[in-house]
Coordinates of C-alpha atoms in Angstrom, one line a residue:
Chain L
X1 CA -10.0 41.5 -13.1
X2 CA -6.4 41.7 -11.8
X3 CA -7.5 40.5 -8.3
X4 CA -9.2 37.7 -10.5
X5 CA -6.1 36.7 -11.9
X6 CA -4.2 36.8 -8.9
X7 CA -6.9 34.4 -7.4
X8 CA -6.2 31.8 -10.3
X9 CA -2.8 32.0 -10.5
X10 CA -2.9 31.1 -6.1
X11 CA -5.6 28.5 -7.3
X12 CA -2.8 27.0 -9.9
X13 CA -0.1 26.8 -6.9
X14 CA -2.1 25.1 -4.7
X15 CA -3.4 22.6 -7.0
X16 CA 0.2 22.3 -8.1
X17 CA 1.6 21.7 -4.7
X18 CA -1.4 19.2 -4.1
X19 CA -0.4 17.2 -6.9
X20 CA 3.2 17.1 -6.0
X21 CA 2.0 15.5 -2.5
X22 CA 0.1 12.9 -4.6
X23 CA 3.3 12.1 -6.8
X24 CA 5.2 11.7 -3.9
X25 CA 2.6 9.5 -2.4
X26 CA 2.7 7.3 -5.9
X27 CA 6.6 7.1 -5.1
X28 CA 6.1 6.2 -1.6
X29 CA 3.6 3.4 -2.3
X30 CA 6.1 2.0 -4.7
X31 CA 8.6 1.9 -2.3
X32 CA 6.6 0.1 -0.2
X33 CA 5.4 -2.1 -2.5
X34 CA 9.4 -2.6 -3.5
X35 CA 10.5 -3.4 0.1
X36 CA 7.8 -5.7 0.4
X37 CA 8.7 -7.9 -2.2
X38 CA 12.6 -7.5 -1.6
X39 CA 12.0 -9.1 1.8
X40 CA 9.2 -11.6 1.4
X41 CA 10.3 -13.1 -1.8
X42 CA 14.1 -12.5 -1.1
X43 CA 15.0 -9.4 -4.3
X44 CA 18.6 -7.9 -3.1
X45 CA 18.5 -5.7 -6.2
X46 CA 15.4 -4.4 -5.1
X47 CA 15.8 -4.0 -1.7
X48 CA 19.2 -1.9 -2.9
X49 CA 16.7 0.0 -5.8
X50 CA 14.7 1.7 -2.6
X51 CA 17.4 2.5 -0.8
X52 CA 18.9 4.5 -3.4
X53 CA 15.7 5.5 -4.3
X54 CA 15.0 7.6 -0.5
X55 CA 17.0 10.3 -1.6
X56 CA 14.3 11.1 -4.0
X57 CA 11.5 11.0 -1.5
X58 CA 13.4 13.6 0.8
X59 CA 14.4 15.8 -1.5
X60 CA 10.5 15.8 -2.7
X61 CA 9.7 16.5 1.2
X62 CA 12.1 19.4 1.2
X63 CA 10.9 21.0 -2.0
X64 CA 6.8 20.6 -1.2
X65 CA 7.8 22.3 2.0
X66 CA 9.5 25.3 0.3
X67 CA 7.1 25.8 -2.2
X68 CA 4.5 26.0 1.3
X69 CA 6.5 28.2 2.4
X70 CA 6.4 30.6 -0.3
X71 CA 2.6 30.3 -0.5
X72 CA 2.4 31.2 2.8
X73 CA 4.5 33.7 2.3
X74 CA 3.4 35.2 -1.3
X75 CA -0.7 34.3 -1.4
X76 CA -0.8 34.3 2.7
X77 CA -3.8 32.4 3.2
X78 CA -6.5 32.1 5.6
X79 CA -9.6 29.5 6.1
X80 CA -9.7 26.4 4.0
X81 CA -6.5 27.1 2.2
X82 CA -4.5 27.8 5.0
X83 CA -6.0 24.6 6.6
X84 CA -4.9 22.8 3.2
X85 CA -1.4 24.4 3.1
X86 CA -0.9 23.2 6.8
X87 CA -2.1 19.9 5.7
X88 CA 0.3 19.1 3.1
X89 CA 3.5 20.2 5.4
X90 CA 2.1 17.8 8.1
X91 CA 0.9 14.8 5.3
X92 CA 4.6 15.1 3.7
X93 CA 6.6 14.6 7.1
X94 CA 4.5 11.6 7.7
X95 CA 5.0 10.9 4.0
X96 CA 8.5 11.2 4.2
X97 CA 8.9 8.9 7.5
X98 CA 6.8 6.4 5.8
X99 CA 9.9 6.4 3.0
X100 CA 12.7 5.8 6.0
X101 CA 10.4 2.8 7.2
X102 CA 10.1 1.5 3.4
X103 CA 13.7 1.7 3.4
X104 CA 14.2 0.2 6.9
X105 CA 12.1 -2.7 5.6
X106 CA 14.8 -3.5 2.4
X107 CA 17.5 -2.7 5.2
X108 CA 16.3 -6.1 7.0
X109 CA 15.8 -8.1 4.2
X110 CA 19.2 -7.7 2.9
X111 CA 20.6 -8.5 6.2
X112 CA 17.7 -11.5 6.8
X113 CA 19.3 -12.9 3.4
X114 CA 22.4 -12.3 3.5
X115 CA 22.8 -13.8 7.2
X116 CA 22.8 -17.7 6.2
X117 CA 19.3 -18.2 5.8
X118 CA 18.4 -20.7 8.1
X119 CA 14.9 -22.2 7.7
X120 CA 13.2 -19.0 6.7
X121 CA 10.2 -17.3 8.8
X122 CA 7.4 -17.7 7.7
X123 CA 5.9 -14.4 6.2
X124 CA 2.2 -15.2 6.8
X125 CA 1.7 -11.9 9.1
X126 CA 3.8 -9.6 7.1
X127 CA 2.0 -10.3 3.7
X128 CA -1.2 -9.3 5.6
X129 CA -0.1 -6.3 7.3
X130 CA 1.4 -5.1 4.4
X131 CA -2.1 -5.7 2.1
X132 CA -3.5 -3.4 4.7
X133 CA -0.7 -0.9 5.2
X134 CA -1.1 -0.3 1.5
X135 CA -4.6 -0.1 1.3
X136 CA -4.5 2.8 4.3
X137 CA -2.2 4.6 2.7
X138 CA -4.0 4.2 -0.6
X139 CA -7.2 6.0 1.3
X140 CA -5.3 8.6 2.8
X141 CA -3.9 9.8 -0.1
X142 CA -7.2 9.1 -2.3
X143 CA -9.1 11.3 0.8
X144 CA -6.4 14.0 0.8
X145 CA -7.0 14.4 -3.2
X146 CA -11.0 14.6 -3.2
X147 CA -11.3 16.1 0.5
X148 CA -13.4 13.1 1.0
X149 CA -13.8 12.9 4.8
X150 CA -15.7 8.9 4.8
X151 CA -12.7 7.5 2.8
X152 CA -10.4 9.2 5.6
X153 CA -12.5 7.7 8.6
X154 CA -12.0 4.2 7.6
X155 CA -7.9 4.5 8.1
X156 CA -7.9 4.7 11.7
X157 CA -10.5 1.6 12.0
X158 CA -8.0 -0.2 9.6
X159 CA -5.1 1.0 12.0
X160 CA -6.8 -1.6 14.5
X161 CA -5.9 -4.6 12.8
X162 CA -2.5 -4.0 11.5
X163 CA -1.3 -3.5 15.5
X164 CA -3.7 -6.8 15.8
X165 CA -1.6 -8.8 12.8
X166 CA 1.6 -7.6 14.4
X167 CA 1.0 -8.4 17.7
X168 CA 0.3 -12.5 15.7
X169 CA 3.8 -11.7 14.4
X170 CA 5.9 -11.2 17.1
X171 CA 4.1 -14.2 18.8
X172 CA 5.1 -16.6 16.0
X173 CA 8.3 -15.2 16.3
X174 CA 8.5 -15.7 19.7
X175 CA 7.7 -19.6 19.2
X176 CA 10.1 -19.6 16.5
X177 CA 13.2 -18.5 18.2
X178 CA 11.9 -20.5 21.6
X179 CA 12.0 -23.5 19.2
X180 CA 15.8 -22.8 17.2
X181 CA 17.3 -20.3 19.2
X182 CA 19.7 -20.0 16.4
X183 CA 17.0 -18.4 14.9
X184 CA 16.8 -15.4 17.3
X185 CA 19.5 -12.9 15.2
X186 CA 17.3 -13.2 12.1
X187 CA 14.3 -13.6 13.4
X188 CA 14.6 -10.2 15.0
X189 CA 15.2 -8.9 11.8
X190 CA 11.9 -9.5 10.6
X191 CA 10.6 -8.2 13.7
X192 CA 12.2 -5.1 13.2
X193 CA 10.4 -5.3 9.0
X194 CA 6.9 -6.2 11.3
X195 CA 7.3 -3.1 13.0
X196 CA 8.2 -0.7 10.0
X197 CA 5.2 -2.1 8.3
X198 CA 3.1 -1.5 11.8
X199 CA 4.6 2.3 11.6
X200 CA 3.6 2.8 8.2
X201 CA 0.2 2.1 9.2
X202 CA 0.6 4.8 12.4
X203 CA 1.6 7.2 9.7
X204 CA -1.5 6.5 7.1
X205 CA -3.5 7.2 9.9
X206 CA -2.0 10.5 10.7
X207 CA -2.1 11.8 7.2
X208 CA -6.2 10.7 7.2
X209 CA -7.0 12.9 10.2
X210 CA -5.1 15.7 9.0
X211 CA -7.5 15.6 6.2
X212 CA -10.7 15.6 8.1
X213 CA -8.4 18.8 10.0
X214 CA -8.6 20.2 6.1
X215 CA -12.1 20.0 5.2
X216 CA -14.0 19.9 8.6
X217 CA -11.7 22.5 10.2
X218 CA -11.6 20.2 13.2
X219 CA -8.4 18.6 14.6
X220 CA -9.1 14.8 15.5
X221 CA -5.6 13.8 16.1
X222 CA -5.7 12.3 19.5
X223 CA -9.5 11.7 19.3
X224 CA -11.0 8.3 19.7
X225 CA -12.2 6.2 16.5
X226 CA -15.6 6.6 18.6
X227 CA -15.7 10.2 19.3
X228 CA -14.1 11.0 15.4
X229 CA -17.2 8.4 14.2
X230 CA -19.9 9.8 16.2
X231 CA -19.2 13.7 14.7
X232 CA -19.5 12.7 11.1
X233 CA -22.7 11.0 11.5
Chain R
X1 CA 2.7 54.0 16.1
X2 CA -0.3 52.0 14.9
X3 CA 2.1 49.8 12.8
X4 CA 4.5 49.7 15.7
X5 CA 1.7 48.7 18.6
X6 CA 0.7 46.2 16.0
X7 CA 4.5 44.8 15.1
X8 CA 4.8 44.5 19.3
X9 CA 1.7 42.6 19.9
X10 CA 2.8 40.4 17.0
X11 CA 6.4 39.8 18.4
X12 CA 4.3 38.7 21.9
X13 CA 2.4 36.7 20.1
X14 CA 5.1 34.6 18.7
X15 CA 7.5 34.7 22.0
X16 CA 4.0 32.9 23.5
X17 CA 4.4 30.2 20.9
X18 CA 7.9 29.7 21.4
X19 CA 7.8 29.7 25.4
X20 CA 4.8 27.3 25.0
X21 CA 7.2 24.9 22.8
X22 CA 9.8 25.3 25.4
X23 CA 7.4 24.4 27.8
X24 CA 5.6 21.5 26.2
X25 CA 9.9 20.8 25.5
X26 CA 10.2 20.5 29.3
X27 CA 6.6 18.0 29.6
X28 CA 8.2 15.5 27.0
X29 CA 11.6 15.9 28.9
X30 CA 10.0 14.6 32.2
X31 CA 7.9 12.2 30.7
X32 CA 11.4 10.3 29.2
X33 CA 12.9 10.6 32.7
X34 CA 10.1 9.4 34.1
X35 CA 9.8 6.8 32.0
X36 CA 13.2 5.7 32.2
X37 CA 13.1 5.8 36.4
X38 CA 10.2 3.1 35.7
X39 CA 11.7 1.1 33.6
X40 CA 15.1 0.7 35.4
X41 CA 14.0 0.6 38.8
X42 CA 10.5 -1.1 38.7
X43 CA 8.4 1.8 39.5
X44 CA 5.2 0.9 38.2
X45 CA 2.9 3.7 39.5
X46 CA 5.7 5.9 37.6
X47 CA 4.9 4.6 34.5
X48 CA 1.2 4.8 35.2
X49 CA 1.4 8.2 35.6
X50 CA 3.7 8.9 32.5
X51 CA 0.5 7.3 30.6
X52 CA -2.1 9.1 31.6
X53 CA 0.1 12.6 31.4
X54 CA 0.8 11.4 27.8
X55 CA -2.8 13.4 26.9
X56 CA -1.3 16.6 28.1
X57 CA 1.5 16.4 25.7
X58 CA -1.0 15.5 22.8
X59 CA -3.2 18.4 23.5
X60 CA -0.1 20.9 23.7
X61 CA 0.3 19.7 20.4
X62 CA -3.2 20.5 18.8
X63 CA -2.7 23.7 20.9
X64 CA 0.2 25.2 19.4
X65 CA -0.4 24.2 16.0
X66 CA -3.9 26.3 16.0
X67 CA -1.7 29.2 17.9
X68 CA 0.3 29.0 14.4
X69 CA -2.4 28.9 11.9
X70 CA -3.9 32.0 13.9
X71 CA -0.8 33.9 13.6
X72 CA -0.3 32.6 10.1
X73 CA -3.7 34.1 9.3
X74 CA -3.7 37.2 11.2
X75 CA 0.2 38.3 11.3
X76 CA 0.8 36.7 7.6
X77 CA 4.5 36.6 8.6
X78 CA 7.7 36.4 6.0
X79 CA 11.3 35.5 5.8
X80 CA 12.8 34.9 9.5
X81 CA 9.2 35.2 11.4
X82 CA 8.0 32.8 8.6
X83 CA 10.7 30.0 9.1
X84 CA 9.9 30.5 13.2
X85 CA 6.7 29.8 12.5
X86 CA 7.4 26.7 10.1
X87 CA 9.8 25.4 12.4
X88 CA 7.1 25.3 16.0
X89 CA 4.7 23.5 13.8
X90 CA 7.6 20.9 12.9
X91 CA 8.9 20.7 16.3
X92 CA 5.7 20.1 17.7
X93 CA 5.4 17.0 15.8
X94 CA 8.9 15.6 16.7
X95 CA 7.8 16.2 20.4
X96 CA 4.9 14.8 20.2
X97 CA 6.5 11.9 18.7
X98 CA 9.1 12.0 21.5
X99 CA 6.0 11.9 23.7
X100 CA 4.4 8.9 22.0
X101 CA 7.9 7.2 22.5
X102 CA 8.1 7.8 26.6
X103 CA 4.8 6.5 26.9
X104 CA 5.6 3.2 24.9
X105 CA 8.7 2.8 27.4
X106 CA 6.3 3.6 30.1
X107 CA 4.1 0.2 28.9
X108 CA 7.0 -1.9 27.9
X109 CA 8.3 -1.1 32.0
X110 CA 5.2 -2.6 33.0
X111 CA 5.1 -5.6 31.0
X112 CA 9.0 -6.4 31.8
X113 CA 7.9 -6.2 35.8
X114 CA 4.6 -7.8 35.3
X115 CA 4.8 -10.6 33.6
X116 CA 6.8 -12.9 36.0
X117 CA 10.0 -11.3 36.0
X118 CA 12.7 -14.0 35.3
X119 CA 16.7 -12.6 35.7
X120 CA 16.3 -9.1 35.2
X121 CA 18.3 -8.1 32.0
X122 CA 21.3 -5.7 32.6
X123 CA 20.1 -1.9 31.3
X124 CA 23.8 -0.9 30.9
X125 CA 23.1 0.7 27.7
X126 CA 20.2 1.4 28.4
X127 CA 20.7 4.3 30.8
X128 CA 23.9 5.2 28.1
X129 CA 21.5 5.5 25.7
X130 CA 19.1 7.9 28.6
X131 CA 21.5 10.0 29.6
X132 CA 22.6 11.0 25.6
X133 CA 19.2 11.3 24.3
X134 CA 18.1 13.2 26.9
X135 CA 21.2 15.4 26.2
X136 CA 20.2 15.7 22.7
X137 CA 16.7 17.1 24.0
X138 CA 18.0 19.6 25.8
X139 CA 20.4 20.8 23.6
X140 CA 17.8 21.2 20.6
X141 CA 16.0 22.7 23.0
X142 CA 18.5 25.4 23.9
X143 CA 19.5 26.1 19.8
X144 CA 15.7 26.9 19.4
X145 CA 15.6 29.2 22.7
X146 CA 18.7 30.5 21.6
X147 CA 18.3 30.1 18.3
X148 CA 22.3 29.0 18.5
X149 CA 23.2 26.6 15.6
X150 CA 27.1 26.0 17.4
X151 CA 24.5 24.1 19.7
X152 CA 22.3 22.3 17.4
X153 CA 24.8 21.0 15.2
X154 CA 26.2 19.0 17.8
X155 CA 23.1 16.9 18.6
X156 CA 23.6 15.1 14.9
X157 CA 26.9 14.0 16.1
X158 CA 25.3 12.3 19.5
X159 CA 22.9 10.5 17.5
X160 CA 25.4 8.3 16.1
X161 CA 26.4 7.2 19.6
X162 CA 22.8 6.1 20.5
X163 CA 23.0 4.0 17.7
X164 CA 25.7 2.6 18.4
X165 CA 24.5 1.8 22.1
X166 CA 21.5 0.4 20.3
X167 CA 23.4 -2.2 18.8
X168 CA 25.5 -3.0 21.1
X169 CA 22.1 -3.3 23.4
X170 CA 20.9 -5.4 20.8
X171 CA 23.8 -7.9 20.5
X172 CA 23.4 -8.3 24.6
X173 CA 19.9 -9.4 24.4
X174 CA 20.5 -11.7 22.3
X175 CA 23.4 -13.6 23.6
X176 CA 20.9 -13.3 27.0
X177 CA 18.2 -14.7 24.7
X178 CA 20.1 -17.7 23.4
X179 CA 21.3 -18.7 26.9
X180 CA 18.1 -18.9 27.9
X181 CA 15.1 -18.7 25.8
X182 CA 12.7 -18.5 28.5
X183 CA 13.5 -14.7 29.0
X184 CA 12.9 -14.1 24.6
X185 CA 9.7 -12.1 25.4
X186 CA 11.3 -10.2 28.4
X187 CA 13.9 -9.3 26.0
X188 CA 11.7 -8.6 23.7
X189 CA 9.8 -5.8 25.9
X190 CA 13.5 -4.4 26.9
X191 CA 14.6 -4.2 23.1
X192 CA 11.1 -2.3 22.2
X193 CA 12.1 -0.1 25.2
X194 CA 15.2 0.6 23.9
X195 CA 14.0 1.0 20.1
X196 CA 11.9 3.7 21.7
X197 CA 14.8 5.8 23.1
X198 CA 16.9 5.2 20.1
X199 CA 13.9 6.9 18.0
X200 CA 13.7 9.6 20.8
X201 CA 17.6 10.7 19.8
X202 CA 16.0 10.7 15.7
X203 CA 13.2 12.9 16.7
X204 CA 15.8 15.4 18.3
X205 CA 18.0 15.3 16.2
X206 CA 15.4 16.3 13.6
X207 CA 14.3 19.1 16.2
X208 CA 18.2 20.4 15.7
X209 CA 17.7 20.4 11.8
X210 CA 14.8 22.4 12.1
X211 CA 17.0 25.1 14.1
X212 CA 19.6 25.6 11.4
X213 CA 16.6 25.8 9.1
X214 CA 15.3 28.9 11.1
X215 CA 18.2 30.8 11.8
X216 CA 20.2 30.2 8.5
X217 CA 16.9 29.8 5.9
X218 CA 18.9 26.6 5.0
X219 CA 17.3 23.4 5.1
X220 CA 19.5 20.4 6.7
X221 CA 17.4 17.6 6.9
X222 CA 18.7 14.6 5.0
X223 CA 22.2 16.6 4.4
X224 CA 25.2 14.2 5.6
X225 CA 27.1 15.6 8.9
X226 CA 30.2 16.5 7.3
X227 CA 28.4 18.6 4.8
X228 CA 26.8 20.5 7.4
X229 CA 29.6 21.3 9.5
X230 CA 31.5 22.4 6.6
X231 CA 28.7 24.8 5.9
X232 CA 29.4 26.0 9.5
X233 CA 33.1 26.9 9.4

């Protein structure tokens, strides 16, 4: 009986640290989802909203890894929930650098608008990468919560055509600045967004292998999208 | 004497993990100078080879990070053995990273030489910025051999430099941009090189963070420099 209730009470502090990981993935998104609009549709309250608003995402990093930390310590785990304690202090790095891009993004859209505004880029690229960054990150996190390795194997496939989008960007905005070099200082300010949106997508994939590391006990980081596919069949 | 023979192969157990960091430390290390050599002086089978080693790095990684979840499971270490453990698995990830970053140098060298190679930009601060991040490896390097915070605290302070040889790198390309607009996506490879190495001074300057962490059970990250040196004193 006591070893019984020893057992739920480790159950309890896992589930609670899991859910911690999904609230600071909710906060994450909506930082994303913030930045995004701050720079496409020009919102300089926003863009200052989610950079306030990193603190909060660190110091839910910080915290998630302490309470880790004392599981490890306390329950000291082995098997599948030492693979899932390792897998949230791997998911909440990535989780947390995903925050530094999201606030990277509102970084450039304050100086994109606040630098004279000539004719404004187009945002064609961005709005797309974005949909897709979102979406990945989405799956990862939906994955992580129901150990559901065929949601995490679609991330990396999606990683494919975010590098694909960006690599349309910086081509337009190569045109672009050829055409009105005046263009160029801007112009590589939303390069720079591009690319924090393009490494928000690196780091969705992360967090989906780390959770086919949790359930199948296998590390695919480094694996190719073949290779991962062909073991889960 | 049981618990003692144990305790002893448990303390070889985790100075194999930390050698093995120092040594996947020194990889990453070379890969950057490498890297650097082939972006600065054209040395295209350089940067070939920093590519393909890239793999090595990766699976040093995976390597090290199951070394810790075997000595997590088996040793179920505590307090200080505990935060050595926490911080491998961490710096791992930030070399790795580091790793990812030489290689993306390595590709951006060959595209500058490749394609066409109109008037070679300047790398002035280019090998500034080198020659300090490269510093700032070392050094976290040493704290975590060391485990010497005097050292580690002094990589935050570098950081600031590199960024500041990042901008000034930026504002160079693109006065040589506006002059002449044919060399925009040659400018464009060198700033992605030098984006790289500016994130390479991030990643060790979280390595540093992670050092404090281990020796004082304090965790750093996202605390403002003054803060921490005032915790030093």
């Amino acid at each position: 009986m006591q070893h019984e209730h020893i057992s739920k009470q480790f159950d309890a502090e896992l589930e609670t640290v899991r859910s911690r990981v999904l609230q600071m993935g909710g906060l994450v998104e909506e930082q994303i989802v913030n930045a995004i609009e701050a720079l496409i549709n020009s919102k300089l309250d926003l863009a200052d909203a989610v950079i306030a608003k990193d603190l909060q995402v660190n110091s839910m990093e910080v915290e998630i890894d302490e309470a880790c930390a004392h599981i490890i310590a306390r329950r000291q785990p082995t098997a599948g929930d030492l693979r899932m304690v390792m897998t949230v202090i791997k998911t909440i790095t990535d989780l947390e650098r995903i925050g530094d891009e999201a606030e990277k993004i509102a970084r450039m859209s304050k100086l994109i608008y606040q630098t004279g505004r000539l004719s404004t880029p187009r945002f064609t690229e961005i709005t797309l990468m974005s949909g897709i960054v979102l979406e990945m990150l989405r799956k990862s996190l939906d994955a992580f919560a129901r150990l559901d390795i065929g949601t995490a194997v679609q991330v990396p496939r999606q990683d494919v055509l975010v590098d694909d989008a960006f690599s349309a960007c910086m081509r337009h905005l190569i045109t672009f600045m050829m055409e009105d070099p005046r263009t160029i200082s801007t112009s590589l300010d939303v390069l720079f967004a591009a690319k924090a949106i393009e490494r928000i997508g690196d780091h969705a994939k992360n967090m989906s292998e780390y959770v086919v590391y949790m359930v199948k006990g296998k590390d695919v980081r480094h694996t190719s999208l073949e290779e991962i596919e062909r073991e889960l069949e």
